[in-house]
Short mmCIF file of C-alpha atoms in Angstrom, two decimals:
data_model
loop_
_atom_site.label_atom_id
_atom_site.label_comp_id
_atom_site.label_asym_id
_atom_site.label_seq_id
_atom_site.Cartn_x
_atom_site.Cartn_y
_atom_site.Cartn_z
CA ASP P 221 18.95 -17.00 10.52
CA GLN P 222 19.87 -13.60 9.16
CA GLN P 223 17.88 -12.56 6.11
CA VAL P 224 19.87 -9.33 5.67
CA LYS P 225 23.62 -9.51 6.09
CA GLN P 226 26.25 -6.84 6.27
CA ASN P 227 29.44 -8.84 6.38
CA SER P 228 31.83 -5.97 7.03
CA PRO P 229 31.49 -4.68 10.60
CA SER P 230 33.72 -1.71 9.80
CA LEU P 231 35.20 0.26 6.91
CA SER P 232 37.82 2.99 6.91
CA VAL P 233 38.13 5.42 3.99
CA GLN P 234 40.14 8.55 3.26
CA GLU P 235 38.26 11.81 2.89
CA GLY P 236 37.41 12.53 -0.77
CA ARG P 237 37.54 8.85 -1.81
CA ILE P 238 34.62 6.54 -2.47
CA SER P 239 32.98 4.52 0.30
CA ILE P 240 31.26 1.31 -0.75
CA LEU P 241 29.05 -0.46 1.77
CA ASN P 242 27.68 -3.86 0.91
CA CYS P 243 24.59 -5.78 1.87
CA ASP P 244 23.37 -9.28 0.96
CA TYR P 245 19.92 -10.74 1.44
CA THR P 246 18.49 -14.22 1.26
CA ASN P 247 14.76 -13.71 0.68
CA SER P 248 13.93 -13.11 -2.99
CA MET P 249 10.49 -11.82 -1.98
CA PHE P 250 11.92 -8.58 -0.55
CA ASP P 251 10.72 -5.76 -2.78
CA TYR P 252 12.04 -2.60 -1.16
CA PHE P 253 15.43 -1.78 0.30
CA LEU P 254 16.58 1.11 2.45
CA TRP P 255 19.78 2.48 3.92
CA TYR P 256 19.82 4.21 7.28
CA LYS P 257 22.65 6.11 8.93
CA LYS P 258 23.07 6.19 12.70
CA TYR P 259 25.22 8.40 14.87
CA PRO P 260 25.95 7.40 18.50
CA ALA P 261 23.12 8.14 20.93
CA GLU P 262 20.76 9.03 18.07
CA GLY P 263 18.11 7.14 16.16
CA PRO P 264 18.67 5.84 12.62
CA THR P 265 18.12 8.44 9.90
CA PHE P 266 16.75 7.48 6.50
CA LEU P 267 19.30 7.97 3.75
CA ILE P 268 18.14 6.44 0.48
CA SER P 269 15.94 3.63 -0.79
CA ILE P 270 15.38 1.51 -3.88
CA SER P 271 12.48 -0.52 -5.19
CA SER P 272 13.13 -3.99 -6.57
CA ILE P 273 11.95 -2.84 -10.00
CA LYS P 274 15.01 -0.58 -10.28
CA ASP P 275 18.72 -1.31 -10.24
CA LYS P 276 20.01 2.13 -9.29
CA ASN P 277 18.89 5.16 -7.33
CA GLU P 278 20.95 8.29 -6.86
CA ASP P 279 20.62 11.20 -4.44
CA GLY P 280 23.48 13.66 -4.39
CA ARG P 281 26.62 11.94 -3.13
CA PHE P 282 24.71 8.73 -2.37
CA THR P 283 23.91 5.99 -4.88
CA VAL P 284 22.37 2.63 -4.17
CA PHE P 285 22.80 -0.26 -6.59
CA LEU P 286 20.64 -3.38 -6.56
CA ASN P 287 21.61 -6.69 -8.16
CA LYS P 288 18.56 -8.92 -7.78
CA SER P 289 20.12 -11.99 -9.34
CA ALA P 290 22.95 -11.87 -6.80
CA LYS P 291 20.63 -10.70 -3.98
CA HIS P 292 23.10 -7.93 -3.30
CA LEU P 293 22.90 -4.20 -2.85
CA SER P 294 25.55 -1.59 -2.24
CA LEU P 295 25.68 2.01 -1.12
CA HIS P 296 28.27 4.27 -2.74
CA ILE P 297 29.22 7.56 -1.13
CA VAL P 298 31.38 9.83 -3.22
CA PRO P 299 33.19 11.91 -2.26
CA SER P 300 33.30 10.71 1.34
CA GLN P 301 33.38 13.35 4.05
CA PRO P 302 34.34 13.11 7.75
CA GLY P 303 30.71 13.86 8.66
CA ASP P 304 29.74 10.62 6.94
CA SER P 305 31.40 8.67 9.78
CA ALA P 306 28.55 6.68 11.30
CA VAL P 307 27.02 3.20 11.38
CA TYR P 308 25.13 2.36 8.19
CA PHE P 309 22.27 -0.12 8.28
CA CYS P 310 20.80 -1.89 5.31
CA ALA P 311 17.11 -2.85 5.63
CA ALA P 312 14.59 -4.73 3.52
CA SER P 313 10.82 -5.00 3.42
CA GLY P 314 8.18 -7.12 1.69
CA ALA P 315 8.24 -10.90 1.83
CA GLY P 316 4.82 -10.93 3.48
CA GLY P 317 5.72 -8.58 6.28
CA SER P 318 3.41 -5.75 7.23
CA GLN P 319 4.06 -2.12 6.48
CA GLY P 320 6.99 -0.84 8.51
CA ASN P 321 8.24 -4.33 9.33
CA LEU P 322 11.80 -3.82 8.18
CA ILE P 323 14.50 -6.47 8.41
CA PHE P 324 17.78 -4.82 9.35
CA GLY P 325 21.36 -5.94 8.94
CA LYS P 326 23.80 -5.59 11.83
CA GLY P 327 25.36 -2.47 10.39
CA THR P 328 28.74 -1.33 9.07
CA LYS P 329 30.69 1.32 10.94
CA LEU P 330 32.20 3.77 8.45
CA SER P 331 35.13 5.94 9.46
CA VAL P 332 36.16 8.69 7.07
CA LYS P 333 39.61 10.01 7.88
CA PRO P 334 40.54 13.63 7.08
CA ASN H 185 8.51 20.74 13.71
CA ALA H 186 9.46 18.16 16.30
CA GLY H 187 10.42 14.69 15.16
CA VAL H 188 9.62 11.45 16.93
CA MET H 189 9.91 12.08 20.65
CA GLN H 190 10.83 9.30 23.03
CA ASN H 191 11.14 9.36 26.79
CA PRO H 192 12.81 8.56 28.96
CA ARG H 193 16.12 8.50 27.11
CA HIS H 194 17.63 6.33 29.80
CA LEU H 195 15.85 4.06 32.25
CA VAL H 196 17.36 1.84 34.92
CA ARG H 197 15.27 -0.89 36.48
CA ARG H 198 15.95 -3.78 38.84
CA ARG H 199 14.95 -7.29 37.89
CA GLY H 200 11.22 -7.81 38.41
CA GLN H 201 10.24 -4.16 38.06
CA GLU H 202 8.19 -2.68 35.25
CA ALA H 203 9.48 -0.45 32.46
CA ARG H 204 7.30 1.98 30.52
CA LEU H 205 8.65 3.66 27.43
CA ARG H 206 6.74 6.47 25.71
CA CYS H 207 6.71 7.65 22.13
CA SER H 208 5.03 10.60 20.45
CA PRO H 209 5.05 10.24 16.66
CA MET H 210 5.99 12.97 14.27
CA LYS H 211 3.21 15.49 13.60
CA GLY H 212 0.93 14.20 10.87
CA HIS H 213 2.08 10.60 11.28
CA SER H 214 -0.53 8.05 12.24
CA HIS H 215 1.52 4.86 12.20
CA VAL H 216 3.84 3.91 15.07
CA TYR H 217 6.42 1.13 15.23
CA TRP H 218 8.62 -0.17 18.01
CA TYR H 219 12.03 -1.73 17.38
CA ARG H 220 14.60 -3.19 19.76
CA GLN H 221 18.37 -3.17 19.31
CA LEU H 222 20.41 -5.55 21.41
CA PRO H 223 24.16 -4.88 21.78
CA GLU H 224 26.10 -5.54 18.57
CA GLU H 225 22.89 -6.36 16.70
CA GLY H 226 20.68 -4.69 14.13
CA LEU H 227 17.27 -3.33 14.92
CA LYS H 228 14.51 -5.91 15.30
CA PHE H 229 10.85 -5.14 14.59
CA MET H 230 8.52 -5.60 17.54
CA VAL H 231 5.12 -4.09 16.82
CA TYR H 232 3.17 -1.82 14.48
CA LEU H 233 0.26 0.22 15.81
CA GLN H 234 -2.28 2.73 14.64
CA LYS H 235 -4.54 4.70 16.97
CA GLU H 236 -6.29 2.21 19.27
CA ASN H 237 -5.25 -0.72 17.08
CA ILE H 238 -2.40 -3.21 17.06
CA ILE H 239 -1.80 -4.01 13.41
CA ASP H 240 1.17 -6.39 13.63
CA GLU H 241 2.73 -7.69 16.84
CA SER H 242 4.64 -10.54 15.25
CA GLY H 243 7.94 -9.36 16.74
CA MET H 244 6.74 -8.99 20.31
CA PRO H 245 7.89 -11.55 22.88
CA LYS H 246 4.93 -13.68 23.92
CA GLU H 247 5.06 -12.72 27.58
CA ARG H 248 5.69 -9.60 29.64
CA PHE H 249 5.67 -7.18 26.68
CA SER H 250 2.69 -5.09 25.58
CA ALA H 251 2.15 -1.98 23.50
CA GLU H 252 -0.64 0.49 23.02
CA PHE H 253 -1.34 3.65 21.06
CA PRO H 254 -4.40 5.26 22.64
CA LYS H 255 -6.72 7.75 21.01
CA GLU H 256 -5.10 10.50 23.03
CA GLY H 257 -1.50 10.61 24.17
CA PRO H 258 1.69 8.82 23.28
CA SER H 259 2.29 5.22 22.39
CA ILE H 260 3.50 3.13 25.33
CA LEU H 261 5.73 0.06 25.30
CA ARG H 262 5.37 -1.75 28.59
CA ILE H 263 7.70 -4.45 29.88
CA GLN H 264 6.60 -6.23 33.02
CA GLN H 265 8.93 -8.10 35.39
CA VAL H 266 12.04 -7.05 33.52
CA VAL H 267 15.02 -9.41 33.24
CA ARG H 268 18.63 -8.63 32.38
CA GLY H 269 18.10 -9.80 28.81
CA ASP H 270 15.64 -6.92 28.29
CA SER H 271 18.54 -4.47 28.50
CA ALA H 272 18.61 -2.85 25.07
CA ALA H 273 17.88 0.30 23.11
CA TYR H 274 14.22 0.61 22.20
CA PHE H 275 13.46 2.74 19.18
CA CYS H 276 10.12 4.12 18.19
CA ALA H 277 9.42 5.14 14.60
CA SER H 278 6.52 6.67 12.76
CA SER H 279 5.33 7.07 9.19
CA PRO H 280 2.64 9.16 7.51
CA PRO H 281 -0.68 7.80 6.27
CA GLY H 282 -0.77 6.47 2.74
CA THR H 283 1.34 3.81 1.12
CA GLU H 284 3.94 5.74 -0.88
CA TRP H 285 6.23 6.33 2.09
CA ALA H 286 4.90 3.51 4.22
CA ASN H 287 8.30 1.92 4.76
CA VAL H 288 10.34 5.09 5.10
CA LEU H 289 10.31 5.28 8.85
CA THR H 290 11.33 8.27 10.94
CA PHE H 291 13.00 7.08 14.11
CA GLY H 292 13.24 8.66 17.52
CA ALA H 293 16.51 8.89 19.45
CA GLY H 294 15.66 5.76 21.42
CA SER H 295 15.22 4.77 25.05
CA ARG H 296 18.07 2.84 26.59
CA LEU H 297 16.88 0.36 29.20
CA THR H 298 19.35 -1.07 31.67
CA VAL H 299 18.21 -3.88 33.96
CA LEU H 300 20.35 -4.40 37.05
#
């Protein structure tokens, strides 16, 4: 029973274009959402987060949008760069879990082609 | 300014042996978390520890797995009598004290356990 779903296992985008990674969740009690990026043989690296009281958070080329009514969030990367090629994980917290108890999706592998 | 340090990076064990994975949190971080990633899966929370205390072990398998974070030294994840299904990447993460960044975890590079 997956509470956080990333339905696209992979995504391929041309350099300079926008990458949009999607994430759906089922538990309306989640109150904080994060995106992590992971390169092979490395640990996940925090990218950007959003609280459930907001609907948008922006940090440079990265923007996260949250639609609470649809239980959906997305990560936009613009412009995409080849160095962005990695696996992106969506994660959620709250819903009675303790601090640091994040629920992760299975990830989306992004390939940015030069 | 070293990040979260995990060792060993790779560990091979035969069925029935014990595996010990170590984690030193980032400097200034007092909260440690262990996650497991099975092949083709996302990361799954196992346990949250502070010094000498297990705060949340709701993700730990009921048997064979234990974790500690002693007053001195690294956190240890111990798996007794390993089975093939324990083969996975085990990630340690840490976070600083206080609540503002409580859920922004810094992860180590992981320890990959292979059980033959």
